[in-house]
Short mmCIF file of C-alpha atoms and ligand atoms in Angstrom, two decimals:
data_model
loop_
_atom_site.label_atom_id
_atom_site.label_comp_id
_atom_site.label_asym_id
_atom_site.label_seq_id
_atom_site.Cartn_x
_atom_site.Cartn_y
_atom_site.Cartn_z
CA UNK A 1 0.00 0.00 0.00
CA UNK A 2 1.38 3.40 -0.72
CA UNK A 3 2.16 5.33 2.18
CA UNK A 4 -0.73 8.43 2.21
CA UNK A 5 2.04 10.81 3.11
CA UNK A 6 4.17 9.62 0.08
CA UNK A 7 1.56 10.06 -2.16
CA UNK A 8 1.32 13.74 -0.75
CA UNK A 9 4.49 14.27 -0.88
CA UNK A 10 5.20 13.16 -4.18
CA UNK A 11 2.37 15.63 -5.84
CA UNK A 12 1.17 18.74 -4.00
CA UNK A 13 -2.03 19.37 -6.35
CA UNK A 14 -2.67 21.16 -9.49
CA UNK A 15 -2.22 24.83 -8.31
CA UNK A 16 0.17 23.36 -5.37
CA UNK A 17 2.99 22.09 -7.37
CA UNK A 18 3.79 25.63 -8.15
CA UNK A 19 4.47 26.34 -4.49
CA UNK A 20 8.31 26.36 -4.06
CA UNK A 21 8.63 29.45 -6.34
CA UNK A 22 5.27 30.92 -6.53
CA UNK A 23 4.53 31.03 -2.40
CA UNK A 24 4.43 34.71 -1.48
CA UNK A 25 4.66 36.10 -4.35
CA UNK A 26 2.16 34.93 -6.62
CA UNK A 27 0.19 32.74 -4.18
CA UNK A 28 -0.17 33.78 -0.58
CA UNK A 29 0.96 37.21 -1.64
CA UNK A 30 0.82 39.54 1.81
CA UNK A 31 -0.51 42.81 1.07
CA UNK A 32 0.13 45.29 4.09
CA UNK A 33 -1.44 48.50 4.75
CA UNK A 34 -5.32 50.03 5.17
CA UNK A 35 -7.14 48.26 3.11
CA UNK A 36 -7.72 50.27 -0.18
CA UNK A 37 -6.43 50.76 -4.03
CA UNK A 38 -2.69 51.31 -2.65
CA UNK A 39 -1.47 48.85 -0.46
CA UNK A 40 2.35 48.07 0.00
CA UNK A 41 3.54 44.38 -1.50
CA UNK A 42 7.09 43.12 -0.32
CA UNK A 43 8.00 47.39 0.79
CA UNK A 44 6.48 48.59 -2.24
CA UNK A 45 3.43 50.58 -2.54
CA UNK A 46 1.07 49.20 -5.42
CA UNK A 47 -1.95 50.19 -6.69
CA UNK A 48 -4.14 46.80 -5.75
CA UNK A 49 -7.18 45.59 -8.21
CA UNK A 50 -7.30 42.61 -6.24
CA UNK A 51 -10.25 42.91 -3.62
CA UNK A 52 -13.60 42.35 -3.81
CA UNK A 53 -14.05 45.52 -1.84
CA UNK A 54 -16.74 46.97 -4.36
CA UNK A 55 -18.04 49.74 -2.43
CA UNK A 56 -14.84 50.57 -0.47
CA UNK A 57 -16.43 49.67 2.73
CA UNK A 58 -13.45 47.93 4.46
CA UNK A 59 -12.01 51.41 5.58
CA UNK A 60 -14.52 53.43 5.49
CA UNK A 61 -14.10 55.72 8.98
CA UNK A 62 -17.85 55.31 9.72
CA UNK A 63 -17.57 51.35 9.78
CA UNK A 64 -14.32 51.37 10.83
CA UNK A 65 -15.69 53.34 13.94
CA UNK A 66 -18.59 51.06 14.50
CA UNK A 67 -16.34 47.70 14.36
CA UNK A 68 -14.17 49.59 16.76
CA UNK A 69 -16.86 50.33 18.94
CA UNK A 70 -18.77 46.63 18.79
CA UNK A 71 -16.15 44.98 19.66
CA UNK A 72 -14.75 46.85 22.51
CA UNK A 73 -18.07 46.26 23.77
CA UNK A 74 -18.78 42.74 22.90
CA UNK A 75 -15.27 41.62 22.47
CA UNK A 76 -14.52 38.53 19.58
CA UNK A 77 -15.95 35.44 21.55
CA UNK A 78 -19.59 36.87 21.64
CA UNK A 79 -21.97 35.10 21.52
CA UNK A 80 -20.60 31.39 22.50
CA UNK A 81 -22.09 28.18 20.68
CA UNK A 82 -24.03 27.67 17.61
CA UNK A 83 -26.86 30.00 17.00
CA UNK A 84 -29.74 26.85 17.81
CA UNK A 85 -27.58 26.03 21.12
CA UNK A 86 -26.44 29.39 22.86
CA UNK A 87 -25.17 31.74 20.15
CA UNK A 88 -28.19 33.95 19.04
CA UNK A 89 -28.81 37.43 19.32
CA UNK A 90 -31.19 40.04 18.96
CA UNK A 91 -28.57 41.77 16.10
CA UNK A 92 -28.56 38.54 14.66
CA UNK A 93 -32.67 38.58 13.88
CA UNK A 94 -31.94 42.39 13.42
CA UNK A 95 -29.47 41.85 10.55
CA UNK A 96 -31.62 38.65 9.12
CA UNK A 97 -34.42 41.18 8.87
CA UNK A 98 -32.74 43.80 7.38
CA UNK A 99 -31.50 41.50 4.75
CA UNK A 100 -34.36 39.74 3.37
CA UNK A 101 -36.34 42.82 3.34
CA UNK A 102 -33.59 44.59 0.82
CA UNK A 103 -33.08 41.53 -1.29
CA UNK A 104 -37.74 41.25 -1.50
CA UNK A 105 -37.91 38.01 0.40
CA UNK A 106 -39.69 37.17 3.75
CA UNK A 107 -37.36 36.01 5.55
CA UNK A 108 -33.44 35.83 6.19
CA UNK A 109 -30.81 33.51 7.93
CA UNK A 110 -27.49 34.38 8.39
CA UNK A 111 -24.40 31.71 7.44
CA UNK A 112 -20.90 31.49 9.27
CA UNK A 113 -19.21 31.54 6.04
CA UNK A 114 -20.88 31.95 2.61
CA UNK A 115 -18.52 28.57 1.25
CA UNK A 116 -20.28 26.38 4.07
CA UNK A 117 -23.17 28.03 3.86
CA UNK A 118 -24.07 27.17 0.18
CA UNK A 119 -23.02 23.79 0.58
CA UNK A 120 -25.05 23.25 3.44
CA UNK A 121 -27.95 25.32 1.49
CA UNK A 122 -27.86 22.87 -1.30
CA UNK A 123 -27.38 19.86 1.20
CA UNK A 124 -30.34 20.96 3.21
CA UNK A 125 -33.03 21.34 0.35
CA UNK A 126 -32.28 18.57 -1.75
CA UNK A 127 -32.77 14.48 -1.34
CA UNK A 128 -32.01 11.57 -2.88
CA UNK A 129 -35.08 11.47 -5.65
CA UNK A 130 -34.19 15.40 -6.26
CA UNK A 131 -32.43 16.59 -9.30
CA UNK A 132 -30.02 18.98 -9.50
CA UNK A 133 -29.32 21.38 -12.89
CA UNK A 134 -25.87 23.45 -12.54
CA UNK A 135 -24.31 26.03 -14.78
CA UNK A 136 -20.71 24.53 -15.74
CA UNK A 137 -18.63 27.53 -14.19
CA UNK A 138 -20.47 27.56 -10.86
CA UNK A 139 -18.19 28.41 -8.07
CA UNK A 140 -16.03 26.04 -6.21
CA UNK A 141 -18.85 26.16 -3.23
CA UNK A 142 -21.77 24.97 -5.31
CA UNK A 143 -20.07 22.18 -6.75
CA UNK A 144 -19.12 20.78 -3.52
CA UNK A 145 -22.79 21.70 -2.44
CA UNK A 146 -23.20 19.54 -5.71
CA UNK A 147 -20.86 16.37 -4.80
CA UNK A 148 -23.12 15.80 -1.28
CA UNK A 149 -26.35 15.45 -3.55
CA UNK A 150 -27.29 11.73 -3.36
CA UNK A 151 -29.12 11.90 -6.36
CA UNK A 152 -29.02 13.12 -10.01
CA UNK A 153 -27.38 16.28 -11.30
CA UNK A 154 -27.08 17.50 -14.51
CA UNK A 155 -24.76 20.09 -15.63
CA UNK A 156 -25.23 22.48 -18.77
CA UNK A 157 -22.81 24.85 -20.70
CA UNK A 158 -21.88 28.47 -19.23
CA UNK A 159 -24.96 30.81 -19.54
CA UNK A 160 -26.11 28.45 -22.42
CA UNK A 161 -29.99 28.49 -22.63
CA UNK A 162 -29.92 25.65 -24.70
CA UNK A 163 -28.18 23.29 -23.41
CA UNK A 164 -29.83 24.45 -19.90
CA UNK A 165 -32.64 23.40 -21.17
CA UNK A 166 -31.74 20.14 -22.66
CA UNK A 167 -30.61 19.12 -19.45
CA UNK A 168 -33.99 20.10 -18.14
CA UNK A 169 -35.87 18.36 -20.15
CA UNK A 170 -33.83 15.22 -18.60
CA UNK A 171 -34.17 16.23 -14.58
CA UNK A 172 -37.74 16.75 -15.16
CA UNK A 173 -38.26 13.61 -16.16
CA UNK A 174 -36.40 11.42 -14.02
CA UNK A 175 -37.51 13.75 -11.15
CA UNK A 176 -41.18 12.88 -12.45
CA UNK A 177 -40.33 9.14 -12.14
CA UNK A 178 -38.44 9.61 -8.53
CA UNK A 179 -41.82 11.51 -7.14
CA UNK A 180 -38.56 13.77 -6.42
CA UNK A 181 -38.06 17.61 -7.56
CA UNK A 182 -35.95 19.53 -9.52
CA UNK A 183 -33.64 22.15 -8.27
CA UNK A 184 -31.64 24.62 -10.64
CA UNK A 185 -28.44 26.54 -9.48
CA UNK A 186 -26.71 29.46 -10.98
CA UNK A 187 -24.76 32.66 -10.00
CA UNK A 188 -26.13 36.15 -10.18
CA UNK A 189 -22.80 37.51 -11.50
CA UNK A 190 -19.94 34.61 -12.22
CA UNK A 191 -16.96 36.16 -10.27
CA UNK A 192 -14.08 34.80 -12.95
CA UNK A 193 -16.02 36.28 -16.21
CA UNK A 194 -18.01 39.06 -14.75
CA UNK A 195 -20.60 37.65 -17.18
CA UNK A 196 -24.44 37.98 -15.64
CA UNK A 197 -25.96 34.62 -14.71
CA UNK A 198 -29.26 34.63 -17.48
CA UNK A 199 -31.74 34.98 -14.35
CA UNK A 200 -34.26 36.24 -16.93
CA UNK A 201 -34.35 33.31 -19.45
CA UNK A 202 -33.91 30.67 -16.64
CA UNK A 203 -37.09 32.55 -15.00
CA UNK A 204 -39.43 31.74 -18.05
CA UNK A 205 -38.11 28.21 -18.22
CA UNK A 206 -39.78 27.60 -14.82
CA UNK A 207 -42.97 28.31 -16.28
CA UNK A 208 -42.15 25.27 -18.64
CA UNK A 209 -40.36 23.22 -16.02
CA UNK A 210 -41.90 24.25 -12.86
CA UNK A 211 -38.55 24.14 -10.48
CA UNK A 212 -37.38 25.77 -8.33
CA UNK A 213 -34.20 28.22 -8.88
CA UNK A 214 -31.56 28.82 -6.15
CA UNK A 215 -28.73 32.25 -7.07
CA UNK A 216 -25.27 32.84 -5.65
CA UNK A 217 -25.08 36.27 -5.79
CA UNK A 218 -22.33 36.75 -3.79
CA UNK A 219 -20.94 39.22 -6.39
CA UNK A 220 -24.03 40.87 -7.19
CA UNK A 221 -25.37 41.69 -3.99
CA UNK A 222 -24.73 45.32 -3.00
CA UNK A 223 -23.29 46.38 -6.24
CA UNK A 224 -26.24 45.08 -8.93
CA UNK A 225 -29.90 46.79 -9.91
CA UNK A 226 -31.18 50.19 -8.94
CA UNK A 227 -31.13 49.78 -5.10
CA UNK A 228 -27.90 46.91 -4.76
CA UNK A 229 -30.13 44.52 -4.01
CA UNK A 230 -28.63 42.35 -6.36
CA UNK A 231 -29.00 40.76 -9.68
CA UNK A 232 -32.38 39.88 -9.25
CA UNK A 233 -33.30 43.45 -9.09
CA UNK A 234 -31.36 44.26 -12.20
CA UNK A 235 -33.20 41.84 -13.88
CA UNK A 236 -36.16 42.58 -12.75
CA UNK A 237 -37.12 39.10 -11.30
CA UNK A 238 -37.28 38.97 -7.30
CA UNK A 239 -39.78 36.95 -7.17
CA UNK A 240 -38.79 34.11 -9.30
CA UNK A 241 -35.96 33.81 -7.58
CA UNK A 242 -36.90 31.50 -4.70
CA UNK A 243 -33.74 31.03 -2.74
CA UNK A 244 -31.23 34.02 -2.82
CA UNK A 245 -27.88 33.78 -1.46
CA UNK A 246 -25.43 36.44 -0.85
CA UNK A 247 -21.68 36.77 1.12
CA UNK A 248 -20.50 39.48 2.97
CA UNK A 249 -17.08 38.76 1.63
CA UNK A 250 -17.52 41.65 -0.83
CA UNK A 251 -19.37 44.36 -0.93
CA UNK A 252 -20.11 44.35 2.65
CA UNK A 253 -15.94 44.07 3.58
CA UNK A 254 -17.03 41.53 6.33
CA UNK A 255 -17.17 38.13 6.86
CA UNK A 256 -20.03 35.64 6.66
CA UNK A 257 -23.70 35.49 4.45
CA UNK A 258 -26.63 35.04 4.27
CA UNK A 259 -29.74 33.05 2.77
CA UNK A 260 -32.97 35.04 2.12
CA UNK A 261 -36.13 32.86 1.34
CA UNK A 262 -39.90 32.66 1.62
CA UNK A 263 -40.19 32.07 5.55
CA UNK A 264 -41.22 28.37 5.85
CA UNK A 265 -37.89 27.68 3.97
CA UNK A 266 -35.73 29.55 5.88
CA UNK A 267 -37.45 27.89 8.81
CA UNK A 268 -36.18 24.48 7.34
CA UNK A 269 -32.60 25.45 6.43
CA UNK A 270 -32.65 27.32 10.02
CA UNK A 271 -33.21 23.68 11.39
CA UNK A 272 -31.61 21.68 8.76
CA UNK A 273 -28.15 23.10 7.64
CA UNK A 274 -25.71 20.83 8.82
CA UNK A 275 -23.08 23.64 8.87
CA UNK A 276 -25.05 26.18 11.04
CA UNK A 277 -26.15 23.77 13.35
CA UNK A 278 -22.90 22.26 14.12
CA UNK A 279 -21.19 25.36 13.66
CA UNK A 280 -20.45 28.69 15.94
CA UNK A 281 -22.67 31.96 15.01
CA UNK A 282 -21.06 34.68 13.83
CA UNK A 283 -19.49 37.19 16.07
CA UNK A 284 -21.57 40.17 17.35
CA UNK A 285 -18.81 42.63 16.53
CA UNK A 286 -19.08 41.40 13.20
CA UNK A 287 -23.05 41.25 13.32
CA UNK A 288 -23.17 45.10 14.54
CA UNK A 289 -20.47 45.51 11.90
CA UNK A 290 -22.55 44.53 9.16
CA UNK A 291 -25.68 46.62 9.64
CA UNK A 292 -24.05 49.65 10.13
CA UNK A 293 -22.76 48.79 6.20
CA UNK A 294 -25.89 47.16 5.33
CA UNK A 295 -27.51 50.58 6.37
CA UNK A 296 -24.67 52.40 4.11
CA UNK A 297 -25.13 49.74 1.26
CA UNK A 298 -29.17 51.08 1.57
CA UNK A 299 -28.59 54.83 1.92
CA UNK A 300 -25.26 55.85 0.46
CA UNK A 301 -25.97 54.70 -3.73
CA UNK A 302 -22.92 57.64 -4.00
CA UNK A 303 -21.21 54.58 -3.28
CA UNK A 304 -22.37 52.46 -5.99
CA UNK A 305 -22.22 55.10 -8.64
CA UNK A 306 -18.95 55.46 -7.93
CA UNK A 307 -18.21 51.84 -8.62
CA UNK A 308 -19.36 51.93 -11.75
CA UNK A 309 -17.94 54.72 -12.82
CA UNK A 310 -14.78 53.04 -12.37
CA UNK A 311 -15.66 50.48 -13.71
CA UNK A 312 -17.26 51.89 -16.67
CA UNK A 313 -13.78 53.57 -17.32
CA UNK A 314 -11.65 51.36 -16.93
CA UNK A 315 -13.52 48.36 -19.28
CA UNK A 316 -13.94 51.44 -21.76
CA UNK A 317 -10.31 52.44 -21.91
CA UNK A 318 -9.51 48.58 -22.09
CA UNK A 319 -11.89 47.78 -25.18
CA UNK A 320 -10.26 51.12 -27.07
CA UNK A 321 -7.53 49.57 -26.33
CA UNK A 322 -7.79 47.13 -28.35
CA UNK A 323 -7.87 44.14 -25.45
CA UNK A 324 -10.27 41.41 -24.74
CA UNK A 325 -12.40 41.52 -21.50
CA UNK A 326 -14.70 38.86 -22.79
CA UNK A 327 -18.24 39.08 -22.05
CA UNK A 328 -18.48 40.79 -18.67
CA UNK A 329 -21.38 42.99 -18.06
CA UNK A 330 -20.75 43.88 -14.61
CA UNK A 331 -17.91 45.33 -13.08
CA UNK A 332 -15.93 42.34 -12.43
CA UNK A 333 -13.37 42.53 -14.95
CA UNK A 334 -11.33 39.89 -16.62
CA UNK A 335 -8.40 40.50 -19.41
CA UNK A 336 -7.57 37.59 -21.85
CA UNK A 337 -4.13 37.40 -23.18
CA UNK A 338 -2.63 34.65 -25.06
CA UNK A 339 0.85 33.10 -23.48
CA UNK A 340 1.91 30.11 -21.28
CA UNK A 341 2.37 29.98 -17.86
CA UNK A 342 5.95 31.42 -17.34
CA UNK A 343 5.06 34.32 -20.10
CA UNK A 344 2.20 34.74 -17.36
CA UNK A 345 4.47 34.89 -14.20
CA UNK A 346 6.95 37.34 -15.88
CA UNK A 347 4.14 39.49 -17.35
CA UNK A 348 2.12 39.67 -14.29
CA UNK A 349 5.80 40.35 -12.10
CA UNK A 350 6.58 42.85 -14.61
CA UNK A 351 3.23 44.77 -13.78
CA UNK A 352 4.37 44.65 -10.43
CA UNK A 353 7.82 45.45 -10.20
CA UNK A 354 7.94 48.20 -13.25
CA UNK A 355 4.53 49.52 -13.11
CA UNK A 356 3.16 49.37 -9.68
CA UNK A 357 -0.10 47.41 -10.87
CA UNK A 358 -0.96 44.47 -8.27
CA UNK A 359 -4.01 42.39 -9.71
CA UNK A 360 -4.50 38.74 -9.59
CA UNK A 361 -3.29 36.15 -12.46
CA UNK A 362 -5.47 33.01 -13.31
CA UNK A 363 -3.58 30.31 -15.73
CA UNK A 364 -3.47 26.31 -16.18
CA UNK A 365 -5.13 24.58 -14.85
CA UNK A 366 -7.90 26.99 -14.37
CA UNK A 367 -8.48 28.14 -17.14
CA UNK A 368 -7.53 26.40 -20.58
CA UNK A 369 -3.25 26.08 -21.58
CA UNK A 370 -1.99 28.78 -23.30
CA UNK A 371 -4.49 31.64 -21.81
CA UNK A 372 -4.23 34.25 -18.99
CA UNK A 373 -6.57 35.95 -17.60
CA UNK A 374 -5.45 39.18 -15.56
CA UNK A 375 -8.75 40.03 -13.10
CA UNK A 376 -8.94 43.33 -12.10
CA UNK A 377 -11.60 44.36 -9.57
CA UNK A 378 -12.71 47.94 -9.71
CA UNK A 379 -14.13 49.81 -6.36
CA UNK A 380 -15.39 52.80 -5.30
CA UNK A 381 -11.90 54.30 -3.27
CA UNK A 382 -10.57 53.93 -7.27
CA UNK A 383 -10.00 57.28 -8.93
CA UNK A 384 -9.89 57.68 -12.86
CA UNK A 385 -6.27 58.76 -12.22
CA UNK A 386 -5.84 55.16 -11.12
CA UNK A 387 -7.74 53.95 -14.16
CA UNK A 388 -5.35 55.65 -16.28
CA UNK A 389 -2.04 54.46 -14.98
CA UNK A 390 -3.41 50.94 -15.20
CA UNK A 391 -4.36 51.28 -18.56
CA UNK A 392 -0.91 52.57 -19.43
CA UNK A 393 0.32 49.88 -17.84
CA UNK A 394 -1.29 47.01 -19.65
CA UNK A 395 -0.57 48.39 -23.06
CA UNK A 396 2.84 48.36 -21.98
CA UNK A 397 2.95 44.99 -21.24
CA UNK A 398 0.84 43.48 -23.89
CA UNK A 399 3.20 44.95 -26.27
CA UNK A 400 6.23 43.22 -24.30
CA UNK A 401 4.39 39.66 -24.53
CA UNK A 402 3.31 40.37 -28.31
CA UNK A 403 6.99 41.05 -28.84
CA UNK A 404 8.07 37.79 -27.32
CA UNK A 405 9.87 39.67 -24.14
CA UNK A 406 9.22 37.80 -21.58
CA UNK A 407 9.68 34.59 -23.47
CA UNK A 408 13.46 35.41 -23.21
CA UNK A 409 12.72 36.31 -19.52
CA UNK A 410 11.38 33.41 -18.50
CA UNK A 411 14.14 31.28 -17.18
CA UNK A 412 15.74 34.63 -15.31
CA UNK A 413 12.50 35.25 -13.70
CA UNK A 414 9.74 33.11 -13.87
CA UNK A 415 10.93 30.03 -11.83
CA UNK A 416 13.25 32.22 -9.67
CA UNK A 417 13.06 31.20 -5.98
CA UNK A 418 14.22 34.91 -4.91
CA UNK A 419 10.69 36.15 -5.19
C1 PLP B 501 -19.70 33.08 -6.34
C2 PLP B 501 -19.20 32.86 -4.93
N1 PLP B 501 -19.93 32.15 -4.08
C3 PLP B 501 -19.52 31.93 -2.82
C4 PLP B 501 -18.31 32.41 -2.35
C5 PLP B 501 -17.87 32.08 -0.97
O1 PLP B 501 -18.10 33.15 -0.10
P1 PLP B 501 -17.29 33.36 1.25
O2 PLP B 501 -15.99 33.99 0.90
O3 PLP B 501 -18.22 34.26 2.02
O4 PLP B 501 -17.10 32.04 1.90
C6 PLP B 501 -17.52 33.18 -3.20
C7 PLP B 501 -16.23 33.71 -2.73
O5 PLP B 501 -15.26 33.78 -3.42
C8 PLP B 501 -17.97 33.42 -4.54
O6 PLP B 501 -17.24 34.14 -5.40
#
């Protein structure tokens, strides 16, 4: 028998094996400073397109005062125990409240972490005569949520209404025979692509299909329709949605998320989500935390406008540019260059180390061989000053990897260990 250890030894994982000379610099970077679009990186100051910190809440003085304040008064342990057990509070219910009534549903439930949370979600509502439809490109959370199912799932093609159907057509029928139900998963806004999740088109198909549709909208939430409330709203179907899920990983700069519902359902997953139950609540600094920026996300849309301005700039300037940001129509936003993974490494140090520009890199096995995506994440603490250097920046280096540069780099700098 091989040794387990051995075996680990021997082959540290797809993104892993890169460790000896891509640890701290490439992964596990360590960014130091307030949070905000210039942060230093190994004593350098850089201007960061990294963080999911849409709204530029994370140091905001007003929130910054109220986390200050909650937890010199409740301290980090508060409240002990899993919310069921010992560990709810009224801010808790306050916050639960607050949320379902922004996103239109009837009732809210808070998760420890939105990763757990959405496998637990999927977990809870589904059994073994239950079907399960998934977009292919579904975040790493929903496919484990996914991988628990006991029964059937069916996966269709990115965003493809088509083949989303087809598989449909399939669940709907073996859910028929099963006296079992179908279940249909997708994100508001896919977080690699920026591309919106087709809540629309998916929405008439239930009227077909009759199942029930479950959004990860941890991008969207706080940064998508008229109010934030998330893609739903821009899309003008709240309703249809019938389980909404959001994080407070991003555009609330906390920690944690939530699930929003009609209330018997939230009732359920209150009772039934493995990781809640077994699980300590959140923190009350972080509770009081989050509706002082819930109440911001509501009442400060300066904010958002902001955002997109940014963002709006910034995927303008790249287009004119001549570069491919795919098919993003939100402000997430990707840029597709052509090279292999040590063109990548000395492009993307390059940025760095010449032109200040810290944004994160996504190769093999990600994404297909031979392809890079650069991700940059626009916020609201971004100024158009910012926009410009960074667009200066990328036409510099595109027209180093068109001319082959760091193809003669590559064995000075790409597999260095002196990172
Ligand atoms: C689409 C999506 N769903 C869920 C999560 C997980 O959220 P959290 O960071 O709150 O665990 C993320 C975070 O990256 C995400 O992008």
């Amino acid at each position: 028998m091989v040794d387990l250890f051995d075996k680990i030894n021997n082959n540290f994982g797809p993104i892993g094996q890169h460790h000896e000379w891509s640890h701290g610099y490439f992964s596990f970077p360590q960014l130091e400073g307030p949070i905000g679009p210039r942060m230093t990186f190994k004593g350098k100051e850089l201007l960061v397109w990294s963080l999911n910190n849409y709204l530029g809440l994370a140091n905001h003085p007003e929130v910054r005062e109220t986390d200050t304040k909650a937890t010199a008064d409740f301290g980090l342990a508060y409240p002990m125990g899993a919310r069921m057990m010992s560990g709810d509070s009224k801010y808790h219910v306050q916050l639960e409240q607050g949320l379902a009534s922004f996103v239109g549903k009837e009732a809210g439930f808070l998760l420890n972490y939105g990763y757990q949370g959405m496998v637990s979600i999927i977990d809870a509502l589904v059994d073994r005569n239950d079907v399960i439809v998934y977009d292919a490109e579904s975040h790493a959370c929903i496919i484990d949520g996914v991988r628990l199912h006991m029964g059937k799932r069916f996966v269709y093609q990115h965003n493809d209404m088509e083949s989303c159907e087809k598989q449909l057509v399939r669940a709907t029928k073996l859910a028929r025979a099963n006296g079992g139900s179908v279940l249909l998963i997708t994100e508001g806004v896919f977080g690699m692509s920026g591309a919106q999740g087709k809540l629309k088109e998916i929405v008439e198909l239930k009227k077909k299909y009759g199942f029930r549709l479950l959004v990860d909208d941890a991008h969207g939430f706080g940064t998508m329709g008229p109010t934030g409330a998330g893609t739903h709203e821009e899309q003008g179907c709240i309703e249809e949605v019938d389980v909404y899920f959001g994080t407070f990983a991003k555009s609330m700069a906390g920690i944690g998320a939530f699930v929003a519902s009609q209330r018997n359902i939230i009732t359920y997953l209150k009772y039934n989500m493995r990781s809640q139950t077994f699980a300590k609540s959140l923190p009350m600094a972080m509770v009081v935390g989050l509706l002082k920026r819930l109440d911001m996300l509501q009442n400060r849309p300066e904010l958002r406008e902001k955002l997109w301005e940014v963002a709006r700039a910034l995927q303008t300037g790249l287009r004119e540019r001549g570069f491919d940001i795919g098919n993003t129509d939100t402000m997430v936003t990707p840029v597709f260059l052509k090279g292999d993974l040590n063109e990548a490494t000395a492009l993307t140090r390059d940025l760095r180390e010449t032109y200040g520009v810290f944004c994160s890199i996504v190769v093999y096995p990600v994404i297909p061989k031979g392809l890079i995506i650069l991700r940059l994440i626009p916020t609201a603490t971004h100024s158009l000053e910012d926009v410009r250097l960074t667009l200066d920046a990328f036409s510099a280096v595109s027209e180093k990897l068109a001319e082959g540069y760091y193809k003669q780099l590559e064995a000075a700098t790409a597999g260095s260990t002196t990172l």
